[in-house]
Amino acid sequence: MPLANPHRSLPSLSIIIPMLNEAAGIQATLTRLQALRSSNVELIVVDGGSTDTSVALAAPLADTVVRSEPGRARQMNLGAQHAHAPALLFLHADTQFPLGEEQRAMASLEQALARHAWGRFDVRLAGRSRWLPLVATLMNLRSRLSGIATGDQGMFLRRDTFVALGGFPDQPLMEDVELSKRLKPHSPPACLRQKVISSGRRWDEFGAWPTIRLMWRLRYRYWRGVSATQLAKEYRHAR
């Protein structure tokens, strides 16, 4: 059963955050978003079976905490089912807006959805590797050229479009890429220059260039038709 705050008017935006064992950072992510809750923004956290204190830490800082089967696509789809706003923003648990930029980002999102069915922010990666600025630049450029967004970039869209497309496909990897492909016929994405800050922990942990090569190989193989299930196995093995 979800834990929810019943004393809220209908929000203008629902922010949906999937998490799994994010006790180290979920408080920081949600604390950054608290000012938005007084600006008619709803925060929904969807836990995929955490074994740490993630749920207890998130509950006081969110409007709704939902427990879900594991799997980011499933978690985000379940969060959308509990959302009350006409616009949805999917934000990873380790992704934040720059301090003090939250309200401006929401205004840009609202303006973008008046012209586009969906969009995303540019991303900046935070971490130790000196290659992270280059990685982020390439991610933003690739997204702008291809019209494909990734979850690290904070995907947002109109709720009616999301529902009409059936939400994220129930697959263990590349759910953001697949949803982007389905959204493109509705409208090109709004590629906002404003940045979200996402953790570069996977590049730090496994090495920048090995991670870059792995991600590009997985994307190429997905483009060639290899199933997301097979690619998820390869991803876990490589890590």
PDB file of C-alpha atoms in Angstrom:
ATOM      1  CA  MET A   1       0.000   0.000   0.000  1.00  0.00           C
ATOM      2  CA  PRO A   2       1.291   3.492  -0.790  1.00  0.00           C
ATOM      3  CA  LEU A   3       2.088   5.952   1.940  1.00  0.00           C
ATOM      4  CA  ALA A   4       0.460   9.205   0.895  1.00  0.00           C
ATOM      5  CA  ASN A   5      -0.408  12.720   2.029  1.00  0.00           C
ATOM      6  CA  PRO A   6      -4.156  13.160   1.459  1.00  0.00           C
ATOM      7  CA  HIS A   7      -4.176  16.917   2.169  1.00  0.00           C
ATOM      8  CA  ARG A   8      -3.076  18.153  -1.238  1.00  0.00           C
ATOM      9  CA  SER A   9      -4.833  19.958  -4.085  1.00  0.00           C
ATOM     10  CA  LEU A  10      -4.385  18.521  -7.535  1.00  0.00           C
ATOM     11  CA  PRO A  11      -0.783  19.177  -8.624  1.00  0.00           C
ATOM     12  CA  SER A  12       0.396  20.668 -11.908  1.00  0.00           C
ATOM     13  CA  LEU A  13       3.370  18.279 -12.153  1.00  0.00           C
ATOM     14  CA  SER A  14       4.141  14.854 -10.727  1.00  0.00           C
ATOM     15  CA  ILE A  15       7.822  13.987 -10.229  1.00  0.00           C
ATOM     16  CA  ILE A  16       8.312  10.221 -10.175  1.00  0.00           C
ATOM     17  CA  ILE A  17      11.523   8.822  -8.663  1.00  0.00           C
ATOM     18  CA  PRO A  18      12.306   5.097  -8.841  1.00  0.00           C
ATOM     19  CA  MET A  19      14.767   3.868  -6.237  1.00  0.00           C
ATOM     20  CA  LEU A  20      16.470   0.727  -5.014  1.00  0.00           C
ATOM     21  CA  ASN A  21      18.838   0.828  -2.017  1.00  0.00           C
ATOM     22  CA  GLU A  22      19.458   4.569  -2.326  1.00  0.00           C
ATOM     23  CA  ALA A  23      19.800   5.334   1.398  1.00  0.00           C
ATOM     24  CA  ALA A  24      23.088   7.134   0.772  1.00  0.00           C
ATOM     25  CA  GLY A  25      21.534   9.788  -1.432  1.00  0.00           C
ATOM     26  CA  ILE A  26      17.741   9.803  -1.498  1.00  0.00           C
ATOM     27  CA  GLN A  27      17.422  12.377   1.286  1.00  0.00           C
ATOM     28  CA  ALA A  28      19.625  14.833  -0.613  1.00  0.00           C
ATOM     29  CA  THR A  29      17.625  14.349  -3.811  1.00  0.00           C
ATOM     30  CA  LEU A  30      14.270  14.847  -2.119  1.00  0.00           C
ATOM     31  CA  THR A  31      15.444  17.726   0.069  1.00  0.00           C
ATOM     32  CA  ARG A  32      16.378  19.669  -3.070  1.00  0.00           C
ATOM     33  CA  LEU A  33      12.791  19.261  -4.273  1.00  0.00           C
ATOM     34  CA  GLN A  34      10.972  20.341  -1.115  1.00  0.00           C
ATOM     35  CA  ALA A  35      10.446  23.925  -2.268  1.00  0.00           C
ATOM     36  CA  LEU A  36       8.557  22.599  -5.278  1.00  0.00           C
ATOM     37  CA  ARG A  37       6.027  20.812  -3.061  1.00  0.00           C
ATOM     38  CA  SER A  38       4.689  24.206  -1.975  1.00  0.00           C
ATOM     39  CA  SER A  39       4.452  25.176  -5.652  1.00  0.00           C
ATOM     40  CA  ASN A  40       1.889  22.529  -6.552  1.00  0.00           C
ATOM     41  CA  VAL A  41       4.370  19.805  -7.490  1.00  0.00           C
ATOM     42  CA  GLU A  42       3.779  16.222  -6.350  1.00  0.00           C
ATOM     43  CA  LEU A  43       6.694  13.945  -5.351  1.00  0.00           C
ATOM     44  CA  ILE A  44       6.188  10.207  -5.843  1.00  0.00           C
ATOM     45  CA  VAL A  45       8.894   7.727  -4.855  1.00  0.00           C
ATOM     46  CA  VAL A  46       8.623   4.130  -6.072  1.00  0.00           C
ATOM     47  CA  ASP A  47      10.749   1.596  -4.210  1.00  0.00           C
ATOM     48  CA  GLY A  48      11.753  -1.605  -5.961  1.00  0.00           C
ATOM     49  CA  GLY A  49      12.415  -3.682  -2.861  1.00  0.00           C
ATOM     50  CA  SER A  50      15.153  -1.853  -0.984  1.00  0.00           C
ATOM     51  CA  THR A  51      16.841  -3.748   1.820  1.00  0.00           C
ATOM     52  CA  ASP A  52      18.350  -0.626   3.381  1.00  0.00           C
ATOM     53  CA  THR A  53      16.602   2.370   4.999  1.00  0.00           C
ATOM     54  CA  SER A  54      15.622   4.049   1.709  1.00  0.00           C
ATOM     55  CA  VAL A  55      11.866   3.883   2.322  1.00  0.00           C
ATOM     56  CA  ALA A  56      12.065   5.245   5.854  1.00  0.00           C
ATOM     57  CA  LEU A  57      14.267   8.113   4.691  1.00  0.00           C
ATOM     58  CA  ALA A  58      12.082   8.984   1.712  1.00  0.00           C
ATOM     59  CA  ALA A  59       8.657   8.815   3.376  1.00  0.00           C
ATOM     60  CA  PRO A  60       8.764  12.150   5.266  1.00  0.00           C
ATOM     61  CA  LEU A  61       9.992  13.981   2.153  1.00  0.00           C
ATOM     62  CA  ALA A  62       7.551  12.644  -0.464  1.00  0.00           C
ATOM     63  CA  ASP A  63       3.818  12.917  -1.017  1.00  0.00           C
ATOM     64  CA  THR A  64       3.565   9.231  -1.909  1.00  0.00           C
ATOM     65  CA  VAL A  65       5.868   6.262  -1.432  1.00  0.00           C
ATOM     66  CA  VAL A  66       4.842   3.200  -3.430  1.00  0.00           C
ATOM     67  CA  ARG A  67       6.316  -0.282  -3.120  1.00  0.00           C
ATOM     68  CA  SER A  68       6.790  -2.058  -6.419  1.00  0.00           C
ATOM     69  CA  GLU A  69       8.274  -5.116  -8.042  1.00  0.00           C
ATOM     70  CA  PRO A  70      11.898  -4.391  -9.020  1.00  0.00           C
ATOM     71  CA  GLY A  71      12.643  -3.001 -12.458  1.00  0.00           C
ATOM     72  CA  ARG A  72      12.947   0.675 -13.305  1.00  0.00           C
ATOM     73  CA  ALA A  73      10.317   0.578 -16.071  1.00  0.00           C
ATOM     74  CA  ARG A  74       7.810  -1.158 -13.793  1.00  0.00           C
ATOM     75  CA  GLN A  75       8.533   1.250 -10.978  1.00  0.00           C
ATOM     76  CA  MET A  76       8.071   4.319 -13.149  1.00  0.00           C
ATOM     77  CA  ASN A  77       4.868   2.972 -14.680  1.00  0.00           C
ATOM     78  CA  LEU A  78       3.462   2.268 -11.219  1.00  0.00           C
ATOM     79  CA  GLY A  79       4.431   5.757 -10.105  1.00  0.00           C
ATOM     80  CA  ALA A  80       2.580   7.210 -13.081  1.00  0.00           C
ATOM     81  CA  GLN A  81      -0.528   5.282 -12.066  1.00  0.00           C
ATOM     82  CA  HIS A  82      -0.460   7.079  -8.703  1.00  0.00           C
ATOM     83  CA  ALA A  83       0.217  10.507 -10.248  1.00  0.00           C
ATOM     84  CA  HIS A  84      -2.472  13.196 -10.268  1.00  0.00           C
ATOM     85  CA  ALA A  85      -0.905  15.838 -12.506  1.00  0.00           C
ATOM     86  CA  PRO A  86      -1.273  16.346 -16.277  1.00  0.00           C
ATOM     87  CA  ALA A  87       2.521  16.397 -16.655  1.00  0.00           C
ATOM     88  CA  LEU A  88       5.085  13.818 -15.528  1.00  0.00           C
ATOM     89  CA  LEU A  89       8.809  14.150 -14.820  1.00  0.00           C
ATOM     90  CA  PHE A  90      10.822  10.961 -14.324  1.00  0.00           C
ATOM     91  CA  LEU A  91      13.888  11.639 -12.208  1.00  0.00           C
ATOM     92  CA  HIS A  92      16.498   9.105 -11.171  1.00  0.00           C
ATOM     93  CA  ALA A  93      17.227   8.839  -7.455  1.00  0.00           C
ATOM     94  CA  ASP A  94      20.788  10.085  -8.038  1.00  0.00           C
ATOM     95  CA  THR A  95      19.762  13.033 -10.235  1.00  0.00           C
ATOM     96  CA  GLN A  96      19.267  16.560  -8.919  1.00  0.00           C
ATOM     97  CA  PHE A  97      18.670  20.053 -10.172  1.00  0.00           C
ATOM     98  CA  PRO A  98      21.398  22.600  -9.425  1.00  0.00           C
ATOM     99  CA  LEU A  99      20.774  24.204  -6.053  1.00  0.00           C
ATOM    100  CA  GLY A 100      18.385  27.134  -6.416  1.00  0.00           C
ATOM    101  CA  GLU A 101      17.495  26.306 -10.036  1.00  0.00           C
ATOM    102  CA  GLU A 102      14.486  24.105  -9.342  1.00  0.00           C
ATOM    103  CA  GLN A 103      11.786  26.725  -9.897  1.00  0.00           C
ATOM    104  CA  ARG A 104      13.358  28.005 -13.118  1.00  0.00           C
ATOM    105  CA  ALA A 105      13.649  24.450 -14.406  1.00  0.00           C
ATOM    106  CA  MET A 106       9.973  23.807 -13.712  1.00  0.00           C
ATOM    107  CA  ALA A 107       9.004  26.980 -15.575  1.00  0.00           C
ATOM    108  CA  SER A 108      11.060  25.867 -18.574  1.00  0.00           C
ATOM    109  CA  LEU A 109       9.459  22.419 -18.443  1.00  0.00           C
ATOM    110  CA  GLU A 110       5.976  23.926 -18.418  1.00  0.00           C
ATOM    111  CA  GLN A 111       6.778  26.148 -21.402  1.00  0.00           C
ATOM    112  CA  ALA A 112       8.279  23.188 -23.274  1.00  0.00           C
ATOM    113  CA  LEU A 113       5.191  21.015 -22.790  1.00  0.00           C
ATOM    114  CA  ALA A 114       3.024  23.786 -24.235  1.00  0.00           C
ATOM    115  CA  ARG A 115       4.801  23.181 -27.563  1.00  0.00           C
ATOM    116  CA  HIS A 116       6.031  19.585 -27.343  1.00  0.00           C
ATOM    117  CA  ALA A 117       4.561  16.300 -26.128  1.00  0.00           C
ATOM    118  CA  TRP A 118       7.780  15.475 -24.300  1.00  0.00           C
ATOM    119  CA  GLY A 119      11.339  16.495 -23.612  1.00  0.00           C
ATOM    120  CA  ARG A 120      14.391  16.272 -21.421  1.00  0.00           C
ATOM    121  CA  PHE A 121      17.093  18.416 -19.806  1.00  0.00           C
ATOM    122  CA  ASP A 122      20.766  18.525 -20.625  1.00  0.00           C
ATOM    123  CA  VAL A 123      22.847  16.581 -18.118  1.00  0.00           C
ATOM    124  CA  ARG A 124      26.001  17.244 -16.146  1.00  0.00           C
ATOM    125  CA  LEU A 125      27.739  14.272 -14.555  1.00  0.00           C
ATOM    126  CA  ALA A 126      29.162  14.604 -11.046  1.00  0.00           C
ATOM    127  CA  GLY A 127      32.039  12.381 -10.006  1.00  0.00           C
ATOM    128  CA  ARG A 128      35.780  11.888  -9.823  1.00  0.00           C
ATOM    129  CA  SER A 129      36.671  11.031 -13.411  1.00  0.00           C
ATOM    130  CA  ARG A 130      38.114  13.875 -15.455  1.00  0.00           C
ATOM    131  CA  TRP A 131      36.318  12.437 -18.490  1.00  0.00           C
ATOM    132  CA  LEU A 132      32.824  13.081 -17.129  1.00  0.00           C
ATOM    133  CA  PRO A 133      32.421  16.548 -18.720  1.00  0.00           C
ATOM    134  CA  LEU A 134      33.214  15.028 -22.113  1.00  0.00           C
ATOM    135  CA  VAL A 135      30.850  12.114 -21.509  1.00  0.00           C
ATOM    136  CA  ALA A 136      28.030  14.518 -20.612  1.00  0.00           C
ATOM    137  CA  THR A 137      28.707  16.702 -23.641  1.00  0.00           C
ATOM    138  CA  LEU A 138      28.536  13.680 -25.925  1.00  0.00           C
ATOM    139  CA  MET A 139      25.348  12.449 -24.247  1.00  0.00           C
ATOM    140  CA  ASN A 140      23.649  15.807 -24.786  1.00  0.00           C
ATOM    141  CA  LEU A 141      24.870  16.098 -28.385  1.00  0.00           C
ATOM    142  CA  ARG A 142      23.822  12.547 -29.247  1.00  0.00           C
ATOM    143  CA  SER A 143      20.386  13.173 -27.747  1.00  0.00           C
ATOM    144  CA  ARG A 144      19.947  16.429 -29.641  1.00  0.00           C
ATOM    145  CA  LEU A 145      20.926  14.834 -32.957  1.00  0.00           C
ATOM    146  CA  SER A 146      19.032  11.566 -32.534  1.00  0.00           C
ATOM    147  CA  GLY A 147      15.924  12.729 -30.675  1.00  0.00           C
ATOM    148  CA  ILE A 148      16.538   9.968 -28.122  1.00  0.00           C
ATOM    149  CA  ALA A 149      16.555  10.818 -24.410  1.00  0.00           C
ATOM    150  CA  THR A 150      17.950   8.856 -21.485  1.00  0.00           C
ATOM    151  CA  GLY A 151      16.720   8.626 -17.934  1.00  0.00           C
ATOM    152  CA  ASP A 152      19.799  10.470 -16.677  1.00  0.00           C
ATOM    153  CA  GLN A 153      18.507  13.563 -18.470  1.00  0.00           C
ATOM    154  CA  GLY A 154      15.211  13.819 -16.606  1.00  0.00           C
ATOM    155  CA  MET A 155      12.565  12.837 -19.164  1.00  0.00           C
ATOM    156  CA  PHE A 156       9.250  14.702 -18.958  1.00  0.00           C
ATOM    157  CA  LEU A 157       6.027  14.391 -20.939  1.00  0.00           C
ATOM    158  CA  ARG A 158       2.334  14.993 -20.996  1.00  0.00           C
ATOM    159  CA  ARG A 159       0.485  12.394 -19.004  1.00  0.00           C
ATOM    160  CA  ASP A 160      -2.134  11.754 -21.697  1.00  0.00           C
ATOM    161  CA  THR A 161       0.641  10.976 -24.200  1.00  0.00           C
ATOM    162  CA  PHE A 162       2.318   8.643 -21.727  1.00  0.00           C
ATOM    163  CA  VAL A 163      -0.942   6.778 -21.126  1.00  0.00           C
ATOM    164  CA  ALA A 164      -1.761   6.581 -24.841  1.00  0.00           C
ATOM    165  CA  LEU A 165       1.610   4.928 -25.525  1.00  0.00           C
ATOM    166  CA  GLY A 166       1.205   2.437 -22.685  1.00  0.00           C
ATOM    167  CA  GLY A 167       4.006   3.912 -20.573  1.00  0.00           C
ATOM    168  CA  PHE A 168       7.517   2.549 -20.468  1.00  0.00           C
ATOM    169  CA  PRO A 169       7.897  -0.862 -22.113  1.00  0.00           C
ATOM    170  CA  ASP A 170       8.297  -3.624 -19.544  1.00  0.00           C
ATOM    171  CA  GLN A 171      11.915  -4.446 -20.318  1.00  0.00           C
ATOM    172  CA  PRO A 172      15.015  -4.551 -18.089  1.00  0.00           C
ATOM    173  CA  LEU A 173      17.167  -2.143 -20.102  1.00  0.00           C
ATOM    174  CA  MET A 174      16.792   0.596 -22.738  1.00  0.00           C
ATOM    175  CA  GLU A 175      13.253   1.414 -21.602  1.00  0.00           C
ATOM    176  CA  ASP A 176      14.062   5.119 -21.976  1.00  0.00           C
ATOM    177  CA  VAL A 177      15.410   4.620 -25.505  1.00  0.00           C
ATOM    178  CA  GLU A 178      12.352   2.610 -26.542  1.00  0.00           C
ATOM    179  CA  LEU A 179       9.922   5.159 -25.108  1.00  0.00           C
ATOM    180  CA  SER A 180      11.806   7.935 -26.928  1.00  0.00           C
ATOM    181  CA  LYS A 181      11.404   6.065 -30.207  1.00  0.00           C
ATOM    182  CA  ARG A 182       7.665   5.764 -29.610  1.00  0.00           C
ATOM    183  CA  LEU A 183       7.367   9.445 -28.668  1.00  0.00           C
ATOM    184  CA  LYS A 184       9.187  10.883 -31.679  1.00  0.00           C
ATOM    185  CA  PRO A 185       6.224  10.497 -34.072  1.00  0.00           C
ATOM    186  CA  HIS A 186       4.139  12.620 -31.671  1.00  0.00           C
ATOM    187  CA  SER A 187       6.643  15.459 -31.588  1.00  0.00           C
ATOM    188  CA  PRO A 188      10.370  16.070 -31.523  1.00  0.00           C
ATOM    189  CA  PRO A 189      11.670  16.300 -27.959  1.00  0.00           C
ATOM    190  CA  ALA A 190      12.162  19.614 -26.233  1.00  0.00           C
ATOM    191  CA  CYS A 191      15.912  19.552 -25.552  1.00  0.00           C
ATOM    192  CA  LEU A 192      16.340  22.037 -22.719  1.00  0.00           C
ATOM    193  CA  ARG A 193      19.765  23.579 -22.200  1.00  0.00           C
ATOM    194  CA  GLN A 194      19.155  23.744 -18.464  1.00  0.00           C
ATOM    195  CA  LYS A 195      21.015  20.938 -16.742  1.00  0.00           C
ATOM    196  CA  VAL A 196      20.224  18.248 -14.248  1.00  0.00           C
ATOM    197  CA  ILE A 197      23.153  16.836 -12.293  1.00  0.00           C
ATOM    198  CA  SER A 198      23.386  13.051 -12.425  1.00  0.00           C
ATOM    199  CA  SER A 199      25.809  10.845 -10.561  1.00  0.00           C
ATOM    200  CA  GLY A 200      28.816   9.639 -12.544  1.00  0.00           C
ATOM    201  CA  ARG A 201      29.280   6.743 -10.143  1.00  0.00           C
ATOM    202  CA  ARG A 202      29.169   4.010 -12.782  1.00  0.00           C
ATOM    203  CA  TRP A 203      31.941   5.714 -14.762  1.00  0.00           C
ATOM    204  CA  ASP A 204      33.946   6.210 -11.558  1.00  0.00           C
ATOM    205  CA  GLU A 205      33.440   2.647 -10.380  1.00  0.00           C
ATOM    206  CA  PHE A 206      34.105   0.768 -13.619  1.00  0.00           C
ATOM    207  CA  GLY A 207      36.333   3.264 -15.416  1.00  0.00           C
ATOM    208  CA  ALA A 208      35.312   5.977 -17.864  1.00  0.00           C
ATOM    209  CA  TRP A 209      36.430   4.428 -21.145  1.00  0.00           C
ATOM    210  CA  PRO A 210      35.333   0.845 -20.372  1.00  0.00           C
ATOM    211  CA  THR A 211      31.898   2.215 -19.428  1.00  0.00           C
ATOM    212  CA  ILE A 212      31.708   4.385 -22.557  1.00  0.00           C
ATOM    213  CA  ARG A 213      32.613   1.427 -24.768  1.00  0.00           C
ATOM    214  CA  LEU A 214      30.104  -0.800 -22.972  1.00  0.00           C
ATOM    215  CA  MET A 215      27.223   1.655 -23.298  1.00  0.00           C
ATOM    216  CA  TRP A 216      27.882   2.395 -26.958  1.00  0.00           C
ATOM    217  CA  ARG A 217      28.141  -1.341 -27.701  1.00  0.00           C
ATOM    218  CA  LEU A 218      24.855  -2.023 -25.935  1.00  0.00           C
ATOM    219  CA  ARG A 219      23.112   0.796 -27.771  1.00  0.00           C
ATOM    220  CA  TYR A 220      24.451  -0.383 -31.127  1.00  0.00           C
ATOM    221  CA  ARG A 221      23.332  -3.951 -30.456  1.00  0.00           C
ATOM    222  CA  TYR A 222      19.899  -2.744 -29.372  1.00  0.00           C
ATOM    223  CA  TRP A 223      19.640  -0.758 -32.614  1.00  0.00           C
ATOM    224  CA  ARG A 224      20.534  -3.962 -34.477  1.00  0.00           C
ATOM    225  CA  GLY A 225      17.634  -5.755 -32.835  1.00  0.00           C
ATOM    226  CA  VAL A 226      19.188  -7.625 -29.894  1.00  0.00           C
ATOM    227  CA  SER A 227      16.610  -8.012 -27.129  1.00  0.00           C
ATOM    228  CA  ALA A 228      16.752  -5.834 -24.019  1.00  0.00           C
ATOM    229  CA  THR A 229      16.693  -8.991 -21.891  1.00  0.00           C
ATOM    230  CA  GLN A 230      19.862 -10.296 -23.535  1.00  0.00           C
ATOM    231  CA  LEU A 231      21.552  -6.917 -23.280  1.00  0.00           C
ATOM    232  CA  ALA A 232      20.676  -6.670 -19.585  1.00  0.00           C
ATOM    233  CA  LYS A 233      22.452  -9.989 -19.003  1.00  0.00           C
ATOM    234  CA  GLU A 234      25.520  -8.712 -20.861  1.00  0.00           C
ATOM    235  CA  TYR A 235      25.424  -5.469 -18.894  1.00  0.00           C
ATOM    236  CA  ARG A 236      25.317  -7.265 -15.537  1.00  0.00           C
ATOM    237  CA  HIS A 237      28.122  -9.593 -16.635  1.00  0.00           C
ATOM    238  CA  ALA A 238      30.309  -6.717 -17.805  1.00  0.00           C
ATOM    239  CA  ARG A 239      29.823  -4.879 -14.523  1.00  0.00           C
TER     240      ARG A 239
END
